[in-house]
XYZ file of C-alpha atoms in Angstrom:
651
model
C 0.570 92.437 8.411
C 3.819 92.077 6.627
C 4.533 89.010 4.577
C 7.966 87.683 3.956
C 9.431 87.247 0.573
C 7.630 83.921 0.243
C 4.167 85.422 1.022
C 3.800 83.915 4.523
C 1.468 85.360 7.165
C 3.134 87.616 9.685
C 0.230 87.753 12.213
C -3.170 89.539 12.780
C -3.861 93.252 13.491
C -6.149 95.138 15.830
C -8.371 96.594 13.142
C -9.529 95.732 9.650
C -8.222 99.034 8.184
C -4.866 98.455 9.670
C -4.886 94.941 8.277
C -5.674 96.244 4.826
C -2.855 98.736 4.979
C -0.460 96.075 6.295
C -1.383 93.755 3.452
C -0.879 96.544 0.989
C 2.595 97.365 2.448
C 3.532 93.697 2.498
C 2.594 93.399 -1.133
C 4.800 96.343 -1.998
C 7.732 94.889 -0.045
C 7.172 91.520 -1.626
C 7.219 93.026 -5.097
C 10.357 95.051 -4.338
C 12.193 92.061 -2.897
C 11.297 89.937 -5.900
C 12.432 92.585 -8.383
C 15.818 93.280 -6.787
C 18.465 91.030 -8.406
C 20.783 91.304 -5.422
C 20.284 89.928 -1.920
C 17.915 92.209 -0.023
C 16.466 92.516 3.495
C 13.905 94.886 5.001
C 14.748 96.195 8.456
C 12.378 98.058 10.798
C 13.240 100.940 13.080
C 14.433 98.640 15.883
C 16.947 96.908 13.656
C 14.933 93.695 13.176
C 14.777 92.013 9.770
C 11.103 91.847 8.825
C 11.566 90.374 5.349
C 14.315 88.904 3.173
C 14.418 87.526 -0.328
C 15.832 84.180 -1.408
C 19.094 85.833 -2.528
C 19.765 87.128 0.996
C 18.980 83.749 2.567
C 21.316 82.019 0.134
C 24.123 84.606 0.568
C 24.085 84.453 4.354
C 23.482 80.696 4.556
C 20.050 80.827 6.281
C 17.142 78.477 5.569
C 13.946 79.734 3.979
C 12.399 82.285 6.336
C 15.382 81.992 8.681
C 16.303 85.693 8.479
C 12.845 87.007 9.495
C 12.945 88.355 13.023
C 16.786 88.262 13.227
C 18.533 91.443 14.333
C 20.387 92.911 11.383
C 23.470 93.390 13.609
C 23.892 89.595 13.553
C 24.946 89.916 9.940
C 27.752 92.361 10.890
C 31.128 90.998 12.107
C 31.751 91.539 15.833
C 34.545 94.052 15.239
C 32.190 96.357 13.304
C 28.951 96.026 15.353
C 29.389 98.999 17.695
C 30.118 101.289 14.813
C 27.299 99.817 12.779
C 24.720 100.570 15.524
C 25.759 104.242 15.480
C 25.573 104.427 11.708
C 22.123 102.816 11.746
C 20.824 105.251 14.380
C 22.167 108.210 12.395
C 20.550 106.924 9.234
C 17.211 106.330 10.996
C 17.107 109.992 12.033
C 17.567 111.134 8.432
C 16.620 108.304 6.107
C 17.703 108.904 2.504
C 18.453 106.774 -0.480
C 22.179 106.358 -0.609
C 24.850 103.681 -1.092
C 25.980 103.026 2.422
C 29.133 101.259 1.297
C 30.484 104.060 -0.891
C 34.233 104.411 -0.254
C 33.822 102.122 2.802
C 35.094 98.566 3.053
C 32.133 96.487 4.343
C 32.050 92.896 5.545
C 29.136 90.592 6.456
C 28.929 87.429 8.620
C 27.235 84.317 7.323
C 25.364 81.819 9.512
C 28.454 79.535 9.644
C 30.564 82.440 10.961
C 32.518 83.041 7.744
C 32.930 86.602 6.459
C 32.391 87.927 2.979
C 33.094 91.378 1.487
C 29.881 93.160 0.544
C 28.541 96.367 -0.875
C 25.314 97.688 0.711
C 22.938 100.315 -0.592
C 20.026 101.683 1.567
C 16.636 103.105 0.704
C 13.762 104.184 3.014
C 10.573 102.194 2.632
C 7.183 102.199 4.362
C 5.093 104.772 6.141
C 6.093 107.400 8.699
C 4.324 105.501 11.431
C 6.283 102.404 10.737
C 9.638 103.278 9.016
C 11.292 100.460 7.127
C 14.663 100.380 5.399
C 15.473 98.318 2.333
C 19.069 97.108 2.291
C 20.393 95.723 -0.979
C 23.518 93.568 -0.395
C 25.984 92.488 -3.099
C 28.644 89.848 -2.557
C 32.009 91.312 -3.663
C 34.081 88.179 -3.219
C 34.657 87.778 -6.988
C 35.096 91.479 -7.591
C 37.465 91.794 -4.681
C 39.789 89.271 -6.343
C 39.611 91.346 -9.494
C 40.266 94.493 -7.517
C 43.182 92.905 -5.726
C 44.622 91.741 -9.066
C 44.122 95.216 -10.474
C 45.705 96.733 -7.390
C 48.679 94.402 -7.658
C 49.010 95.200 -11.334
C 48.795 98.910 -10.597
C 51.447 98.537 -7.890
C 53.707 96.649 -10.283
C 53.275 99.304 -12.946
C 53.870 102.100 -10.433
C 56.984 100.494 -8.949
C 58.481 99.224 -12.208
C 61.857 100.622 -13.283
C 60.688 100.291 -16.872
C 58.564 102.917 -18.547
C 55.019 101.564 -18.972
C 52.621 103.766 -20.917
C 49.368 103.290 -22.758
C 47.645 105.125 -25.571
C 44.313 104.959 -27.305
C 43.970 103.664 -30.838
C 44.723 107.153 -32.148
C 48.158 107.032 -30.412
C 47.206 109.598 -27.755
C 48.850 108.893 -24.413
C 46.403 107.841 -21.691
C 48.652 106.539 -18.881
C 52.200 107.311 -17.719
C 53.915 105.492 -14.855
C 56.777 106.843 -12.649
C 59.273 104.753 -14.635
C 58.305 106.657 -17.770
C 58.831 109.957 -15.956
C 62.287 108.849 -14.812
C 63.269 107.622 -18.266
C 61.892 110.400 -20.461
C 61.614 113.306 -18.020
C 57.966 114.308 -18.560
C 55.630 114.532 -15.540
C 52.202 112.991 -16.251
C 50.379 116.324 -16.374
C 52.609 117.515 -19.231
C 52.426 114.443 -21.452
C 49.037 112.754 -20.945
C 46.630 113.611 -23.722
C 49.525 114.357 -26.097
C 50.316 112.235 -29.198
C 53.022 109.615 -28.765
C 54.830 111.145 -31.760
C 56.114 113.766 -29.328
C 58.459 111.095 -27.959
C 59.725 109.928 -31.365
C 62.689 111.429 -33.287
C 61.672 112.832 -36.656
C 63.619 110.213 -38.628
C 61.722 107.379 -36.889
C 58.146 108.692 -37.056
C 57.192 106.899 -40.282
C 58.571 103.666 -38.897
C 56.630 104.070 -35.620
C 53.376 104.769 -37.491
C 53.837 101.548 -39.467
C 54.440 99.575 -36.280
C 51.365 101.008 -34.554
C 49.285 100.096 -37.599
C 50.543 96.510 -37.444
C 49.736 96.294 -33.713
C 46.189 97.643 -34.332
C 45.801 94.900 -36.923
C 46.557 92.275 -34.288
C 50.139 91.500 -35.287
C 52.631 90.574 -32.573
C 55.866 92.565 -32.835
C 59.043 91.418 -31.106
C 60.872 93.717 -28.720
C 63.257 95.959 -30.630
C 65.970 98.479 -29.855
C 65.197 102.068 -30.806
C 65.501 105.674 -29.630
C 63.011 107.985 -27.918
C 63.191 111.682 -27.096
C 63.784 112.916 -23.561
C 62.065 116.072 -22.360
C 65.411 117.867 -22.868
C 65.534 116.845 -26.528
C 68.336 114.281 -26.242
C 67.795 110.781 -27.545
C 67.539 107.843 -25.152
C 68.419 104.279 -26.148
C 65.454 102.008 -25.269
C 64.143 98.507 -25.889
C 60.448 98.864 -26.794
C 57.644 96.293 -26.715
C 54.186 97.160 -28.122
C 50.969 95.236 -27.271
C 47.288 95.625 -28.161
C 44.859 96.330 -25.246
C 41.439 94.648 -25.511
C 38.266 95.006 -23.405
C 36.311 92.152 -21.803
C 34.596 91.468 -25.097
C 37.907 91.222 -26.929
C 37.571 94.498 -28.790
C 40.755 96.582 -29.205
C 40.666 99.741 -27.103
C 44.267 100.872 -26.986
C 47.996 100.057 -27.189
C 50.486 99.608 -24.374
C 54.235 100.216 -24.640
C 56.973 99.020 -22.318
C 60.307 100.838 -22.683
C 63.504 99.772 -20.961
C 66.597 101.950 -20.683
C 69.422 100.175 -22.564
C 71.932 103.036 -22.585
C 74.537 101.068 -20.635
C 73.973 97.959 -22.709
C 74.444 99.916 -25.930
C 77.564 101.563 -24.539
C 78.950 98.140 -23.617
C 78.060 96.802 -27.072
C 79.807 99.717 -28.766
C 82.866 99.269 -26.549
C 82.956 95.548 -27.274
C 82.532 96.214 -30.981
C 85.346 98.767 -30.841
C 87.594 96.295 -29.052
C 86.822 93.625 -31.619
C 87.457 96.008 -34.501
C 90.652 97.276 -32.853
C 91.790 93.701 -32.267
C 91.171 92.763 -35.882
C 92.852 95.938 -37.075
C 95.831 95.282 -34.784
C 96.180 91.773 -36.219
C 96.058 93.175 -39.757
C 98.479 95.909 -38.692
C 101.030 93.424 -37.315
C 100.534 91.190 -40.335
C 101.200 94.082 -42.708
C 104.346 95.098 -40.795
C 105.606 91.506 -40.919
C 104.873 91.304 -44.652
C 106.842 94.493 -45.323
C 109.791 93.281 -43.244
C 109.827 89.897 -44.959
C 109.802 91.670 -48.319
C 112.827 93.720 -47.262
C 114.669 90.617 -46.064
C 113.777 88.768 -49.253
C 115.570 91.189 -51.545
C 114.347 93.719 -54.037
C 114.795 97.459 -53.875
C 113.638 100.535 -51.989
C 110.843 101.450 -54.406
C 109.448 97.923 -54.315
C 109.426 97.864 -50.505
C 107.806 101.285 -50.175
C 105.171 100.444 -52.809
C 104.102 97.463 -50.695
C 104.201 99.603 -47.537
C 101.864 102.335 -48.859
C 99.470 99.743 -50.298
C 99.091 97.974 -46.945
C 98.786 101.283 -45.105
C 95.968 102.353 -47.434
C 94.090 99.138 -46.673
C 94.380 99.701 -42.919
C 93.534 103.421 -42.771
C 91.112 103.807 -45.730
C 93.244 106.769 -46.794
C 92.652 108.326 -50.214
C 96.204 109.578 -50.746
C 99.522 108.256 -49.415
C 103.055 109.283 -50.330
C 106.594 108.645 -49.115
C 109.152 111.369 -49.785
C 112.848 111.023 -48.862
C 115.630 113.559 -48.585
C 117.409 114.564 -51.764
C 121.085 113.703 -51.039
C 122.236 116.648 -53.166
C 119.751 119.196 -51.809
C 118.513 119.238 -48.192
C 115.766 121.674 -49.178
C 113.933 119.134 -51.308
C 112.306 115.742 -50.965
C 111.950 113.102 -53.637
C 108.507 111.456 -53.763
C 109.366 107.822 -54.543
C 106.182 105.926 -53.540
C 102.499 106.906 -53.785
C 99.075 105.282 -53.501
C 95.629 106.584 -54.406
C 94.399 108.732 -57.285
C 94.636 111.915 -55.187
C 98.258 111.333 -54.109
C 101.010 113.650 -55.381
C 102.944 112.617 -58.471
C 106.361 111.102 -58.081
C 109.154 113.633 -58.390
C 110.722 116.494 -56.514
C 108.793 118.028 -53.635
C 109.774 121.500 -52.411
C 109.588 121.739 -48.605
C 109.781 125.214 -47.180
C 110.071 125.877 -43.454
C 106.338 126.598 -43.225
C 105.181 123.469 -45.071
C 103.949 120.502 -43.018
C 106.561 118.251 -44.605
C 109.339 120.707 -43.848
C 108.275 121.081 -40.216
C 108.010 117.319 -39.717
C 111.394 116.825 -41.384
C 113.007 119.396 -39.095
C 111.342 118.350 -35.831
C 110.974 114.611 -36.339
C 107.477 114.806 -34.784
C 104.160 113.835 -36.371
C 101.784 116.559 -37.493
C 98.051 116.464 -38.302
C 96.749 119.121 -40.728
C 93.562 119.795 -42.630
C 95.183 119.624 -46.008
C 96.507 117.137 -48.566
C 99.907 115.519 -48.789
C 102.077 117.781 -50.874
C 100.296 120.896 -49.657
C 103.719 122.491 -49.391
C 103.712 123.003 -53.156
C 104.995 119.714 -54.564
C 104.096 118.597 -58.076
C 100.723 117.012 -58.502
C 99.539 117.846 -54.999
C 96.261 116.123 -54.128
C 92.982 117.717 -55.031
C 89.989 118.107 -52.749
C 91.539 116.431 -49.706
C 90.718 116.973 -46.065
C 92.281 115.539 -42.900
C 95.956 114.673 -43.370
C 98.720 113.246 -41.230
C 102.471 113.633 -41.760
C 104.985 111.489 -39.853
C 108.764 111.382 -39.969
C 110.611 108.584 -41.747
C 113.175 108.014 -39.023
C 116.681 106.678 -39.724
C 119.809 106.342 -37.592
C 120.909 109.770 -38.885
C 117.616 111.516 -38.025
C 114.608 112.265 -40.215
C 115.238 110.804 -43.625
C 111.897 111.700 -45.143
C 108.140 112.128 -44.590
C 105.258 109.659 -44.831
C 101.974 111.469 -45.573
C 98.405 110.097 -45.550
C 95.168 111.966 -46.244
C 91.444 111.457 -46.724
C 89.046 113.302 -48.997
C 87.435 116.491 -47.729
C 84.696 115.707 -45.242
C 86.322 112.443 -44.201
C 86.969 111.611 -40.533
C 90.096 112.896 -38.832
C 92.809 110.401 -37.972
C 92.424 108.902 -34.497
C 95.224 108.444 -31.988
C 95.331 104.715 -32.797
C 95.627 105.469 -36.503
C 98.364 107.992 -35.768
C 100.368 105.337 -33.919
C 99.790 102.948 -36.801
C 101.047 105.443 -39.406
C 104.061 106.248 -37.207
C 104.946 102.553 -37.077
C 104.840 102.439 -40.872
C 107.055 105.530 -40.909
C 109.581 103.563 -38.858
C 109.398 100.716 -41.366
C 110.001 103.190 -44.190
C 113.071 104.426 -42.281
C 114.241 100.831 -41.933
C 113.824 100.403 -45.694
C 115.996 103.486 -46.276
C 118.673 102.126 -43.925
C 118.614 98.735 -45.620
C 118.823 100.310 -49.069
C 121.827 102.404 -48.020
C 123.416 99.361 -46.417
C 123.029 97.483 -49.680
C 124.648 100.367 -51.546
C 127.506 100.492 -49.041
C 127.956 96.735 -49.282
C 128.092 96.911 -53.057
C 130.506 99.833 -52.892
C 132.659 98.045 -50.326
C 132.715 94.946 -52.511
C 133.750 97.035 -55.493
C 136.324 98.940 -53.470
C 137.661 95.697 -52.026
C 138.113 94.263 -55.490
C 139.843 97.423 -56.672
C 142.023 97.550 -53.587
C 143.032 93.915 -54.139
C 143.967 94.670 -57.733
C 145.814 97.820 -56.677
C 147.620 95.920 -53.934
C 148.665 93.216 -56.372
C 149.917 95.846 -58.816
C 151.796 97.556 -56.011
C 153.270 94.435 -54.462
C 154.196 92.598 -57.623
C 154.436 94.979 -60.559
C 155.714 98.268 -59.125
C 158.197 96.622 -56.816
C 159.612 94.563 -59.694
C 159.776 97.552 -61.998
C 161.393 99.582 -59.253
C 163.921 96.804 -58.598
C 164.724 96.528 -62.303
C 165.207 100.270 -62.516
C 167.539 100.280 -59.505
C 169.568 97.418 -61.030
C 169.862 99.169 -64.352
C 170.886 102.376 -62.641
C 173.601 100.523 -60.724
C 174.775 98.798 -63.899
C 175.168 102.068 -65.753
C 178.496 102.747 -64.021
C 179.877 99.450 -65.313
C 179.040 100.113 -68.953
C 181.919 101.672 -70.863
C 180.037 102.214 -74.084
C 178.443 105.699 -73.914
C 175.776 104.698 -76.370
C 174.842 101.676 -74.306
C 174.871 103.743 -71.107
C 172.603 106.284 -72.752
C 170.321 103.509 -73.903
C 170.193 102.129 -70.359
C 169.374 105.607 -69.024
C 166.491 105.900 -71.444
C 165.227 102.566 -70.297
C 165.413 103.704 -66.683
C 163.388 106.807 -67.528
C 160.883 104.616 -69.365
C 160.607 102.443 -66.264
C 160.006 105.535 -64.107
C 157.222 106.651 -66.443
C 155.738 103.181 -66.361
C 155.834 103.209 -62.557
C 154.062 106.566 -62.540
C 151.402 105.215 -64.920
C 150.863 102.157 -62.785
C 150.618 104.315 -59.672
C 148.015 106.439 -61.431
C 146.099 103.289 -62.283
C 146.291 102.126 -58.660
C 145.068 105.539 -57.571
C 142.088 105.324 -59.951
C 141.200 101.797 -58.881
C 141.114 102.831 -55.230
C 138.480 105.524 -55.886
C 134.725 105.073 -56.064
C 133.306 105.831 -59.493
C 131.684 109.029 -58.253
C 134.551 110.280 -56.076
C 136.834 113.178 -56.844
C 140.443 113.077 -55.795
C 140.313 116.460 -54.135
C 137.432 115.523 -51.789
C 138.014 111.833 -50.999
C 140.086 111.021 -47.877
C 141.267 107.833 -49.541
C 142.362 109.692 -52.663
C 144.239 112.322 -50.675
C 146.127 109.676 -48.674
C 146.992 107.738 -51.817
C 148.342 110.945 -53.308
C 150.539 111.590 -50.236
C 151.803 107.998 -50.247
C 152.700 108.203 -53.918
C 154.559 111.431 -53.321
C 156.527 109.912 -50.429
C 157.774 106.978 -52.529
C 160.622 109.003 -54.030
C 162.050 109.866 -50.626
C 161.548 106.359 -49.227
C 162.918 104.576 -52.237
C 159.866 102.322 -52.345
C 156.107 102.550 -52.429
C 154.583 102.522 -48.882
C 151.872 99.971 -48.341
C 148.358 101.329 -47.686
C 145.495 99.599 -45.856
C 141.958 100.991 -45.346
C 139.397 99.560 -42.931
C 135.765 100.663 -42.629
C 133.799 103.387 -44.433
C 136.671 105.854 -44.669
C 135.116 107.976 -47.387
C 131.660 108.154 -45.757
C 132.589 108.646 -42.098
C 135.589 110.996 -42.361
C 134.261 114.522 -42.765
C 135.919 117.066 -45.025
C 137.024 119.172 -42.029
C 139.074 116.244 -40.701
C 140.870 115.381 -43.966
C 143.614 118.071 -43.690
C 144.718 116.740 -40.304
C 144.759 113.132 -41.531
C 146.792 114.056 -44.592
C 149.245 116.087 -42.496
C 149.733 113.211 -40.035
C 150.372 110.668 -42.813
C 152.752 113.031 -44.604
C 154.721 113.776 -41.421
C 154.959 110.077 -40.477
C 156.193 109.069 -43.953
C 158.646 111.967 -43.987
C 160.094 110.874 -40.637
C 160.428 107.300 -41.918
C 162.261 108.509 -45.039
C 164.620 110.946 -43.264
C 165.428 109.216 -39.983
C 164.330 105.569 -39.897
C 166.135 104.296 -43.023
C 163.284 101.820 -43.360
C 162.861 99.280 -46.123
C 159.126 98.850 -45.517
C 156.412 101.233 -44.321
C 152.747 100.401 -43.791
C 150.021 103.054 -43.448
C 146.734 101.812 -41.968
C 143.576 103.969 -41.881
C 140.778 102.424 -39.779
C 137.293 103.832 -39.207
C 135.206 102.218 -36.491
C 134.105 104.082 -33.375
C 137.143 106.380 -33.830
C 139.413 107.298 -36.700
C 142.805 105.590 -36.180
C 145.845 106.328 -38.346
C 148.734 103.878 -37.783
C 152.134 104.215 -39.542
C 154.585 101.345 -38.949
C 158.131 101.002 -40.349
C 161.002 98.533 -39.957
C 163.633 101.201 -39.418
C 166.110 101.994 -36.655
C 163.506 103.000 -34.095
C 162.867 106.244 -32.249
C 166.538 107.017 -31.601
C 167.344 110.580 -30.519
C 164.916 113.433 -30.024
C 165.494 115.189 -33.296
C 162.107 113.935 -34.454
C 160.226 115.376 -31.511
C 159.072 118.527 -33.313
C 157.164 116.526 -35.925
C 155.723 114.241 -33.270
C 154.693 117.243 -31.187
C 152.848 118.650 -34.172
C 150.951 115.402 -34.698
C 150.142 115.172 -30.963
C 148.815 118.748 -30.952
C 146.517 117.991 -33.874
C 145.134 114.943 -32.036
C 144.576 116.775 -28.745
C 142.867 119.654 -30.543
C 140.222 117.189 -31.700
C 139.912 115.432 -28.358
C 142.153 112.511 -29.357
C 145.575 111.030 -28.560
C 148.864 110.236 -30.278
C 151.405 107.607 -29.245
C 154.802 106.699 -30.755
C 157.308 104.001 -29.878
C 159.451 101.099 -30.980
C 157.743 97.862 -32.002
C 160.689 95.438 -31.746
C 164.241 94.919 -30.439
C 167.701 94.820 -31.900
C 169.424 97.252 -34.211
C 166.281 97.789 -36.252
C 163.330 97.715 -33.822
C 161.064 99.713 -36.077
C 158.623 102.483 -35.099
C 154.865 102.645 -34.761
C 152.892 105.895 -34.607
C 149.189 105.719 -33.667
C 147.043 108.834 -34.097
C 143.458 108.442 -32.772
C 140.617 110.997 -32.784
C 136.812 110.668 -32.379
C 134.708 111.003 -35.520
C 132.835 114.269 -35.825
C 129.413 112.612 -36.320
C 129.725 110.786 -32.982
């Protein structure tokens, strides 16, 4: 007889021995069923449940004793029953102790028809004559939820674009997802079991060790930006988050790390930072240019303007040496250093610029030049010491390169960027503007001085010389009416004294019309004044002279002989043929050089003057100019005007 798990009678047997053995087997089954913590049923060779414990009845929803005599296939869902019968027959032919559910998803049907996931292990029980099988059944509903959560978590980790890795408490890598392989290049078989320090740049290892120690101690660390090493050795920009891994009991068992690729974000941040810095620098750049221009418009001098310019340029470029050198007006082979900034800059003074020096090459070409040497490397006095990257730009004026602006950094400093080059070139243009303004101020002062002298000379000519000349002519005419020889002689001496006085006054006029630094033999104005003074004797009066524009600065020495010859020929014609009482010579320098000689004489008349006119016309045409001559009025004394026009040689 076999008793159920509750000890109930299962029926009588044919013999007392058999009954004893049945009771003995039932006792064994009863003990086994009571000792098994899981739900358990005992099934005979025909597939009938002969015993079941309380756990099985509760799991499958049967009342007490309700499973005894039920076919075990009833507990299997319909879709698995055919397969289950085959598995049971196979097992019955070779009964062994084994977990039937190993690597197999098993389901069971409860009395109400609901299904639950289970795990079943089998063990043979009983005697050969009556084989029994003990089936231990475990409800996996709770575990299945855990497994599904774990599976979902594993799927998330496997499909994540981020690198998700874990390590034990000794910082040895224990897991490595596909995202980590994509980010850092290592396949799992090459990196698992290796220390995490393999992924850390040398300079960051101490920092990482400190962070791992804080995480082991239970501290929460915020996500931070850092760098990790790729398999190729290059550094990868990542955002890293470290967390402590604990077991079910709350004990720390490892550390997890999530790394996100932030290369593009860092690139965007650097670009934005560069744009912000460039924008701020551009504002400072424009502000400095405006400050320099306002200083030039507000007065002062060249050295003051350039001192402000190099100071502002040093602030913008962080240069260690800056200098501005301008052409020496008396020597094209030298530059004068007139503004410097920085302790390593060259001293102020003369700077020799050979053809091979950077300054000389920039001066000749007008193009900027970057060199790995200091300003003044061409051999100037006080050239900078241990300087490195340098930049030389032309100081551009309307007449070409007027000097060189040089900036340099100490050896080992960064080279000048293209933006910095453009900035320095713009300051070079401002330095050229300062030179132009300084020269314009000098010209204005000279023109003011010359204008004052010309006014004085004109007044002397118009009022003093003419009166003296008139007095002399009157005395000379009166000599014939004086009968007393002594008186006549005295009058003659007075006339000679008047002539000497006229010559002295003319000399004074000549001196007033010159610049302080001019020489009579090289100044166009002086040469023309000399010709006009010489023509006064033949004319009988002093011709009037008028100058317009920068005659002495724009008329080159090669053009002076032609101008002098034209003025001399025109005055000679007026004295010999026109019988004029007034002659005006006007020299104007604008886009062209124009020489105009006007008299109030008898006009062109016959052609006896054509040879002189032809000579003047030939001189004009030889220089690409023109010459015209004609009467300016009507009547018996129409007067003559000669206009001789040629282009200036400097264009």
